[in-house]
């Protein structure tokens, strides 16, 4: 019904249908036609068509003559779309998905840090330092741990002054919200201030190799935590 969709009906319907697709609600049944969506959610045909177009642009839906609209296979979904990634992460905490995301990070963020060491403007350097200060404040209970950590990483990507790295900030922010919660819970602590300080200091010093290496350490540590969780899960399964 409309009251479940929020004030913007199109985006609300996109959210409801997109999440339903990703969690597998239509794995064993056809995607509803336009008339059924209109009836089920109390929206207009124009709202329905626009929401379906938005989901098609994300790779979730396709359409064929006489067949109508259908859910596309998962390998066609745009994982670089923040909404798709968020729905996947919300579907069920997937250790494998977190591993894959952090493998992407380790291929990207150390190079972003290296570029930041070369190119960051004084204002961008200040934004990185501000992110680090927020993390310190969060340690004292004066800021949000998750938001502060994300602010630091996004500031580094922006400081690369490479539009492709900068464009990835939305997906990095989206996935980090799940990844950081997971790693903080497993490790029993929030992110290492010392490790983030090493990244910041290397960038401010213009030390390209040190910035690259320091950022790599951060992400390797996350992958190590994931390895530990997978090992425990394997041991548990073997003991059953």
PDB file of C-alpha atoms in Angstrom:
ATOM      1  CA  UNK A   1       0.000   0.000   0.000  1.00  0.00           C
ATOM      2  CA  UNK A   2       1.000   3.612  -0.550  1.00  0.00           C
ATOM      3  CA  UNK A   3       1.734   4.362   3.110  1.00  0.00           C
ATOM      4  CA  UNK A   4       4.466   1.686   3.009  1.00  0.00           C
ATOM      5  CA  UNK A   5       6.241   3.392   0.104  1.00  0.00           C
ATOM      6  CA  UNK A   6       7.021   6.735   1.720  1.00  0.00           C
ATOM      7  CA  UNK A   7       6.478  10.194   0.315  1.00  0.00           C
ATOM      8  CA  UNK A   8       8.152   9.555  -3.034  1.00  0.00           C
ATOM      9  CA  UNK A   9       6.048   6.776  -4.478  1.00  0.00           C
ATOM     10  CA  UNK A  10       8.338   5.978  -7.393  1.00  0.00           C
ATOM     11  CA  UNK A  11      11.465   5.522  -5.280  1.00  0.00           C
ATOM     12  CA  UNK A  12       9.452   3.778  -2.585  1.00  0.00           C
ATOM     13  CA  UNK A  13       8.090   1.281  -5.103  1.00  0.00           C
ATOM     14  CA  UNK A  14      11.557   0.790  -6.553  1.00  0.00           C
ATOM     15  CA  UNK A  15      12.842   0.029  -3.041  1.00  0.00           C
ATOM     16  CA  UNK A  16      10.091  -2.488  -2.296  1.00  0.00           C
ATOM     17  CA  UNK A  17      10.310  -4.287  -5.635  1.00  0.00           C
ATOM     18  CA  UNK A  18      14.113  -4.148  -5.836  1.00  0.00           C
ATOM     19  CA  UNK A  19      14.565  -5.662  -2.390  1.00  0.00           C
ATOM     20  CA  UNK A  20      11.967  -8.338  -3.183  1.00  0.00           C
ATOM     21  CA  UNK A  21      13.842  -9.289  -6.347  1.00  0.00           C
ATOM     22  CA  UNK A  22      17.211  -9.503  -4.613  1.00  0.00           C
ATOM     23  CA  UNK A  23      15.993 -11.525  -1.623  1.00  0.00           C
ATOM     24  CA  UNK A  24      14.519 -14.054  -4.067  1.00  0.00           C
ATOM     25  CA  UNK A  25      10.787 -13.437  -3.726  1.00  0.00           C
ATOM     26  CA  UNK A  26      10.426 -14.027  -7.467  1.00  0.00           C
ATOM     27  CA  UNK A  27      12.810 -16.954  -7.745  1.00  0.00           C
ATOM     28  CA  UNK A  28       9.958 -19.445  -8.092  1.00  0.00           C
ATOM     29  CA  UNK A  29       7.248 -17.269  -9.564  1.00  0.00           C
ATOM     30  CA  UNK A  30       6.914 -14.713 -12.358  1.00  0.00           C
ATOM     31  CA  UNK A  31       7.453 -11.019 -11.743  1.00  0.00           C
ATOM     32  CA  UNK A  32       4.029  -9.347 -11.456  1.00  0.00           C
ATOM     33  CA  UNK A  33       2.596  -7.472 -14.393  1.00  0.00           C
ATOM     34  CA  UNK A  34       1.808  -3.776 -14.315  1.00  0.00           C
ATOM     35  CA  UNK A  35      -1.826  -4.239 -13.345  1.00  0.00           C
ATOM     36  CA  UNK A  36      -0.932  -6.512 -10.428  1.00  0.00           C
ATOM     37  CA  UNK A  37       1.670  -4.050  -9.105  1.00  0.00           C
ATOM     38  CA  UNK A  38      -0.816  -1.181  -9.332  1.00  0.00           C
ATOM     39  CA  UNK A  39      -3.408  -3.208  -7.414  1.00  0.00           C
ATOM     40  CA  UNK A  40      -1.009  -4.571  -4.791  1.00  0.00           C
ATOM     41  CA  UNK A  41       0.654  -1.248  -3.950  1.00  0.00           C
ATOM     42  CA  UNK A  42      -2.103   1.253  -4.673  1.00  0.00           C
ATOM     43  CA  UNK A  43      -0.016   3.318  -7.107  1.00  0.00           C
ATOM     44  CA  UNK A  44      -0.600   4.677 -10.574  1.00  0.00           C
ATOM     45  CA  UNK A  45       0.528   3.039 -13.784  1.00  0.00           C
ATOM     46  CA  UNK A  46       2.955   5.903 -14.418  1.00  0.00           C
ATOM     47  CA  UNK A  47       4.628   5.354 -11.020  1.00  0.00           C
ATOM     48  CA  UNK A  48       4.816   1.630 -11.722  1.00  0.00           C
ATOM     49  CA  UNK A  49       6.340   2.111 -15.164  1.00  0.00           C
ATOM     50  CA  UNK A  50       8.961   4.524 -13.858  1.00  0.00           C
ATOM     51  CA  UNK A  51       9.952   2.216 -10.983  1.00  0.00           C
ATOM     52  CA  UNK A  52      10.231  -0.735 -13.365  1.00  0.00           C
ATOM     53  CA  UNK A  53      12.414   1.346 -15.711  1.00  0.00           C
ATOM     54  CA  UNK A  54      14.704   2.226 -12.820  1.00  0.00           C
ATOM     55  CA  UNK A  55      15.049  -1.430 -11.843  1.00  0.00           C
ATOM     56  CA  UNK A  56      15.723  -2.367 -15.455  1.00  0.00           C
ATOM     57  CA  UNK A  57      18.517   0.227 -15.551  1.00  0.00           C
ATOM     58  CA  UNK A  58      20.056  -1.530 -12.546  1.00  0.00           C
ATOM     59  CA  UNK A  59      20.056  -4.809 -14.469  1.00  0.00           C
ATOM     60  CA  UNK A  60      17.409  -6.435 -12.277  1.00  0.00           C
ATOM     61  CA  UNK A  61      14.594  -6.576 -14.811  1.00  0.00           C
ATOM     62  CA  UNK A  62      14.294  -7.246 -18.509  1.00  0.00           C
ATOM     63  CA  UNK A  63      11.385  -7.343 -20.937  1.00  0.00           C
ATOM     64  CA  UNK A  64      10.531  -9.361 -24.036  1.00  0.00           C
ATOM     65  CA  UNK A  65       7.622  -9.138 -26.461  1.00  0.00           C
ATOM     66  CA  UNK A  66       4.725 -11.390 -25.374  1.00  0.00           C
ATOM     67  CA  UNK A  67       6.717 -12.523 -22.320  1.00  0.00           C
ATOM     68  CA  UNK A  68       6.516  -9.235 -20.457  1.00  0.00           C
ATOM     69  CA  UNK A  69       8.802  -8.131 -17.629  1.00  0.00           C
ATOM     70  CA  UNK A  70      11.012 -10.742 -15.977  1.00  0.00           C
ATOM     71  CA  UNK A  71      13.754 -10.923 -13.370  1.00  0.00           C
ATOM     72  CA  UNK A  72      17.195 -11.156 -14.937  1.00  0.00           C
ATOM     73  CA  UNK A  73      19.818 -13.611 -13.621  1.00  0.00           C
ATOM     74  CA  UNK A  74      22.046 -12.324 -10.827  1.00  0.00           C
ATOM     75  CA  UNK A  75      25.139 -12.130 -13.032  1.00  0.00           C
ATOM     76  CA  UNK A  76      23.343  -9.413 -15.033  1.00  0.00           C
ATOM     77  CA  UNK A  77      22.727  -7.202 -11.982  1.00  0.00           C
ATOM     78  CA  UNK A  78      24.765  -4.028 -11.719  1.00  0.00           C
ATOM     79  CA  UNK A  79      26.812  -4.595  -8.562  1.00  0.00           C
ATOM     80  CA  UNK A  80      28.259  -1.088  -8.925  1.00  0.00           C
ATOM     81  CA  UNK A  81      24.821   0.336  -8.259  1.00  0.00           C
ATOM     82  CA  UNK A  82      24.657   1.297  -4.552  1.00  0.00           C
ATOM     83  CA  UNK A  83      21.029   0.189  -4.230  1.00  0.00           C
ATOM     84  CA  UNK A  84      21.708  -3.262  -5.696  1.00  0.00           C
ATOM     85  CA  UNK A  85      24.741  -3.744  -3.473  1.00  0.00           C
ATOM     86  CA  UNK A  86      22.801  -2.585  -0.406  1.00  0.00           C
ATOM     87  CA  UNK A  87      19.961  -5.009  -1.127  1.00  0.00           C
ATOM     88  CA  UNK A  88      22.442  -7.847  -1.614  1.00  0.00           C
ATOM     89  CA  UNK A  89      24.156  -7.075   1.668  1.00  0.00           C
ATOM     90  CA  UNK A  90      20.800  -6.790   3.453  1.00  0.00           C
ATOM     91  CA  UNK A  91      19.583 -10.067   1.969  1.00  0.00           C
ATOM     92  CA  UNK A  92      21.819 -12.108   4.212  1.00  0.00           C
ATOM     93  CA  UNK A  93      25.228 -11.346   5.582  1.00  0.00           C
ATOM     94  CA  UNK A  94      27.392 -13.118   3.030  1.00  0.00           C
ATOM     95  CA  UNK A  95      30.992 -13.727   4.038  1.00  0.00           C
ATOM     96  CA  UNK A  96      31.787 -14.494   0.432  1.00  0.00           C
ATOM     97  CA  UNK A  97      30.288 -11.202  -0.767  1.00  0.00           C
ATOM     98  CA  UNK A  98      32.266  -9.304   1.871  1.00  0.00           C
ATOM     99  CA  UNK A  99      35.419 -11.067   0.730  1.00  0.00           C
ATOM    100  CA  UNK A 100      34.750 -10.152  -2.893  1.00  0.00           C
ATOM    101  CA  UNK A 101      34.089  -6.530  -1.986  1.00  0.00           C
ATOM    102  CA  UNK A 102      37.302  -6.267   0.022  1.00  0.00           C
ATOM    103  CA  UNK A 103      39.221  -7.896  -2.816  1.00  0.00           C
ATOM    104  CA  UNK A 104      37.937  -5.028  -4.949  1.00  0.00           C
ATOM    105  CA  UNK A 105      39.008  -2.557  -2.258  1.00  0.00           C
ATOM    106  CA  UNK A 106      42.533  -3.945  -2.127  1.00  0.00           C
ATOM    107  CA  UNK A 107      42.819  -3.524  -5.877  1.00  0.00           C
ATOM    108  CA  UNK A 108      41.540   0.047  -5.712  1.00  0.00           C
ATOM    109  CA  UNK A 109      42.000   1.926  -2.437  1.00  0.00           C
ATOM    110  CA  UNK A 110      45.797   1.561  -2.079  1.00  0.00           C
ATOM    111  CA  UNK A 111      46.150   3.138  -5.530  1.00  0.00           C
ATOM    112  CA  UNK A 112      43.674   5.831  -4.522  1.00  0.00           C
ATOM    113  CA  UNK A 113      45.819   6.584  -1.475  1.00  0.00           C
ATOM    114  CA  UNK A 114      48.957   6.669  -3.634  1.00  0.00           C
ATOM    115  CA  UNK A 115      47.321   9.158  -5.993  1.00  0.00           C
ATOM    116  CA  UNK A 116      46.147  11.219  -3.020  1.00  0.00           C
ATOM    117  CA  UNK A 117      49.768  11.427  -1.845  1.00  0.00           C
ATOM    118  CA  UNK A 118      50.634  12.907  -5.235  1.00  0.00           C
ATOM    119  CA  UNK A 119      47.617  15.094  -5.911  1.00  0.00           C
ATOM    120  CA  UNK A 120      45.675  16.018  -2.781  1.00  0.00           C
ATOM    121  CA  UNK A 121      44.988  19.719  -2.420  1.00  0.00           C
ATOM    122  CA  UNK A 122      45.355  21.371   0.991  1.00  0.00           C
ATOM    123  CA  UNK A 123      41.577  21.281   1.349  1.00  0.00           C
ATOM    124  CA  UNK A 124      41.485  17.576   0.536  1.00  0.00           C
ATOM    125  CA  UNK A 125      44.310  16.872   2.969  1.00  0.00           C
ATOM    126  CA  UNK A 126      42.306  18.720   5.602  1.00  0.00           C
ATOM    127  CA  UNK A 127      39.248  16.554   4.828  1.00  0.00           C
ATOM    128  CA  UNK A 128      41.319  13.387   5.342  1.00  0.00           C
ATOM    129  CA  UNK A 129      42.623  14.738   8.641  1.00  0.00           C
ATOM    130  CA  UNK A 130      39.081  15.694   9.636  1.00  0.00           C
ATOM    131  CA  UNK A 131      37.948  12.122   8.973  1.00  0.00           C
ATOM    132  CA  UNK A 132      40.749  10.854  11.195  1.00  0.00           C
ATOM    133  CA  UNK A 133      39.820  13.321  13.934  1.00  0.00           C
ATOM    134  CA  UNK A 134      36.233  12.126  13.731  1.00  0.00           C
ATOM    135  CA  UNK A 135      37.477   8.567  14.248  1.00  0.00           C
ATOM    136  CA  UNK A 136      39.374   9.681  17.340  1.00  0.00           C
ATOM    137  CA  UNK A 137      36.278  11.483  18.593  1.00  0.00           C
ATOM    138  CA  UNK A 138      34.254   8.314  17.999  1.00  0.00           C
ATOM    139  CA  UNK A 139      36.700   6.395  20.171  1.00  0.00           C
ATOM    140  CA  UNK A 140      35.782   8.839  22.960  1.00  0.00           C
ATOM    141  CA  UNK A 141      32.083   8.365  22.264  1.00  0.00           C
ATOM    142  CA  UNK A 142      31.732  11.813  20.675  1.00  0.00           C
ATOM    143  CA  UNK A 143      30.973  10.745  17.103  1.00  0.00           C
ATOM    144  CA  UNK A 144      29.579   7.784  15.187  1.00  0.00           C
ATOM    145  CA  UNK A 145      32.273   5.139  14.652  1.00  0.00           C
ATOM    146  CA  UNK A 146      30.888   3.933  11.341  1.00  0.00           C
ATOM    147  CA  UNK A 147      30.253   7.371   9.823  1.00  0.00           C
ATOM    148  CA  UNK A 148      33.710   8.584  10.872  1.00  0.00           C
ATOM    149  CA  UNK A 149      35.487   5.598   9.324  1.00  0.00           C
ATOM    150  CA  UNK A 150      33.557   5.993   6.075  1.00  0.00           C
ATOM    151  CA  UNK A 151      34.282   9.750   5.982  1.00  0.00           C
ATOM    152  CA  UNK A 152      38.005   8.988   6.124  1.00  0.00           C
ATOM    153  CA  UNK A 153      37.953   6.489   3.260  1.00  0.00           C
ATOM    154  CA  UNK A 154      35.710   8.649   1.067  1.00  0.00           C
ATOM    155  CA  UNK A 155      37.998  11.647   1.656  1.00  0.00           C
ATOM    156  CA  UNK A 156      40.993   9.611   0.472  1.00  0.00           C
ATOM    157  CA  UNK A 157      39.171   8.545  -2.705  1.00  0.00           C
ATOM    158  CA  UNK A 158      38.187  12.146  -3.452  1.00  0.00           C
ATOM    159  CA  UNK A 159      41.768  13.286  -2.872  1.00  0.00           C
ATOM    160  CA  UNK A 160      42.952  10.975  -5.666  1.00  0.00           C
ATOM    161  CA  UNK A 161      41.510  13.602  -8.035  1.00  0.00           C
ATOM    162  CA  UNK A 162      40.746  10.777 -10.431  1.00  0.00           C
ATOM    163  CA  UNK A 163      37.089  10.932 -11.507  1.00  0.00           C
ATOM    164  CA  UNK A 164      36.835   7.141 -11.729  1.00  0.00           C
ATOM    165  CA  UNK A 165      38.033   6.626  -8.161  1.00  0.00           C
ATOM    166  CA  UNK A 166      35.815   9.470  -6.992  1.00  0.00           C
ATOM    167  CA  UNK A 167      32.789   7.979  -8.767  1.00  0.00           C
ATOM    168  CA  UNK A 168      33.225   4.786  -6.753  1.00  0.00           C
ATOM    169  CA  UNK A 169      32.764   6.596  -3.453  1.00  0.00           C
ATOM    170  CA  UNK A 170      29.025   5.782  -3.318  1.00  0.00           C
ATOM    171  CA  UNK A 171      29.542   2.055  -3.688  1.00  0.00           C
ATOM    172  CA  UNK A 172      32.462   2.107  -1.238  1.00  0.00           C
ATOM    173  CA  UNK A 173      30.325   3.951   1.306  1.00  0.00           C
ATOM    174  CA  UNK A 174      27.398   1.574   0.808  1.00  0.00           C
ATOM    175  CA  UNK A 175      29.436  -1.596   1.216  1.00  0.00           C
ATOM    176  CA  UNK A 176      31.623  -0.246   4.017  1.00  0.00           C
ATOM    177  CA  UNK A 177      28.517   0.193   6.159  1.00  0.00           C
ATOM    178  CA  UNK A 178      28.136  -3.589   6.245  1.00  0.00           C
ATOM    179  CA  UNK A 179      31.826  -4.466   6.085  1.00  0.00           C
ATOM    180  CA  UNK A 180      32.862  -2.207   8.992  1.00  0.00           C
ATOM    181  CA  UNK A 181      29.984  -3.384  11.188  1.00  0.00           C
ATOM    182  CA  UNK A 182      31.012  -6.969  10.499  1.00  0.00           C
ATOM    183  CA  UNK A 183      34.742  -6.535  11.109  1.00  0.00           C
ATOM    184  CA  UNK A 184      34.212  -4.419  14.229  1.00  0.00           C
ATOM    185  CA  UNK A 185      31.916  -7.073  15.676  1.00  0.00           C
ATOM    186  CA  UNK A 186      34.328  -9.920  14.891  1.00  0.00           C
ATOM    187  CA  UNK A 187      37.444  -8.121  16.093  1.00  0.00           C
ATOM    188  CA  UNK A 188      35.704  -6.739  19.173  1.00  0.00           C
ATOM    189  CA  UNK A 189      37.017  -3.250  18.489  1.00  0.00           C
ATOM    190  CA  UNK A 190      36.619  -0.366  16.083  1.00  0.00           C
ATOM    191  CA  UNK A 191      39.086   0.421  13.319  1.00  0.00           C
ATOM    192  CA  UNK A 192      42.732   0.941  14.250  1.00  0.00           C
ATOM    193  CA  UNK A 193      43.444   4.640  14.665  1.00  0.00           C
ATOM    194  CA  UNK A 194      47.178   3.965  14.304  1.00  0.00           C
ATOM    195  CA  UNK A 195      46.705   2.259  10.937  1.00  0.00           C
ATOM    196  CA  UNK A 196      44.517   5.072   9.614  1.00  0.00           C
ATOM    197  CA  UNK A 197      46.975   7.646  10.950  1.00  0.00           C
ATOM    198  CA  UNK A 198      49.735   5.954   8.959  1.00  0.00           C
ATOM    199  CA  UNK A 199      47.676   6.402   5.788  1.00  0.00           C
ATOM    200  CA  UNK A 200      46.962  10.055   6.562  1.00  0.00           C
ATOM    201  CA  UNK A 201      50.575  10.853   7.473  1.00  0.00           C
ATOM    202  CA  UNK A 202      51.917   9.267   4.293  1.00  0.00           C
ATOM    203  CA  UNK A 203      49.453  11.228   2.152  1.00  0.00           C
ATOM    204  CA  UNK A 204      50.291  14.520   3.847  1.00  0.00           C
ATOM    205  CA  UNK A 205      54.003  13.763   3.446  1.00  0.00           C
ATOM    206  CA  UNK A 206      53.524  13.072  -0.259  1.00  0.00           C
ATOM    207  CA  UNK A 207      55.011   9.588   0.213  1.00  0.00           C
ATOM    208  CA  UNK A 208      53.367   7.569  -2.542  1.00  0.00           C
ATOM    209  CA  UNK A 209      54.740   4.135  -1.632  1.00  0.00           C
ATOM    210  CA  UNK A 210      54.060   4.559   2.073  1.00  0.00           C
ATOM    211  CA  UNK A 211      50.475   5.663   1.391  1.00  0.00           C
ATOM    212  CA  UNK A 212      49.893   2.675  -0.867  1.00  0.00           C
ATOM    213  CA  UNK A 213      51.397   0.240   1.653  1.00  0.00           C
ATOM    214  CA  UNK A 214      49.549   1.691   4.647  1.00  0.00           C
ATOM    215  CA  UNK A 215      46.165   1.480   2.946  1.00  0.00           C
ATOM    216  CA  UNK A 216      46.917  -2.059   1.828  1.00  0.00           C
ATOM    217  CA  UNK A 217      47.616  -3.047   5.449  1.00  0.00           C
ATOM    218  CA  UNK A 218      44.152  -1.809   6.465  1.00  0.00           C
ATOM    219  CA  UNK A 219      42.374  -3.972   3.914  1.00  0.00           C
ATOM    220  CA  UNK A 220      44.608  -7.034   4.327  1.00  0.00           C
ATOM    221  CA  UNK A 221      43.646  -7.019   7.992  1.00  0.00           C
ATOM    222  CA  UNK A 222      39.964  -7.099   7.012  1.00  0.00           C
ATOM    223  CA  UNK A 223      40.563 -10.049   4.700  1.00  0.00           C
ATOM    224  CA  UNK A 224      42.421 -11.823   7.497  1.00  0.00           C
ATOM    225  CA  UNK A 225      39.382 -11.423   9.754  1.00  0.00           C
ATOM    226  CA  UNK A 226      37.170 -12.848   7.028  1.00  0.00           C
ATOM    227  CA  UNK A 227      39.537 -15.834   6.692  1.00  0.00           C
ATOM    228  CA  UNK A 228      39.245 -16.445  10.432  1.00  0.00           C
ATOM    229  CA  UNK A 229      35.448 -16.392  10.306  1.00  0.00           C
ATOM    230  CA  UNK A 230      35.369 -18.760   7.336  1.00  0.00           C
ATOM    231  CA  UNK A 231      37.743 -21.141   9.125  1.00  0.00           C
ATOM    232  CA  UNK A 232      35.539 -21.177  12.229  1.00  0.00           C
ATOM    233  CA  UNK A 233      32.439 -21.775  10.130  1.00  0.00           C
ATOM    234  CA  UNK A 234      34.164 -24.699   8.387  1.00  0.00           C
ATOM    235  CA  UNK A 235      35.191 -26.195  11.726  1.00  0.00           C
ATOM    236  CA  UNK A 236      31.624 -25.856  13.024  1.00  0.00           C
ATOM    237  CA  UNK A 237      30.185 -27.488   9.938  1.00  0.00           C
ATOM    238  CA  UNK A 238      32.689 -30.344  10.100  1.00  0.00           C
ATOM    239  CA  UNK A 239      31.828 -31.000  13.762  1.00  0.00           C
ATOM    240  CA  UNK A 240      28.124 -31.474  13.025  1.00  0.00           C
TER     241      UNK A 240
END
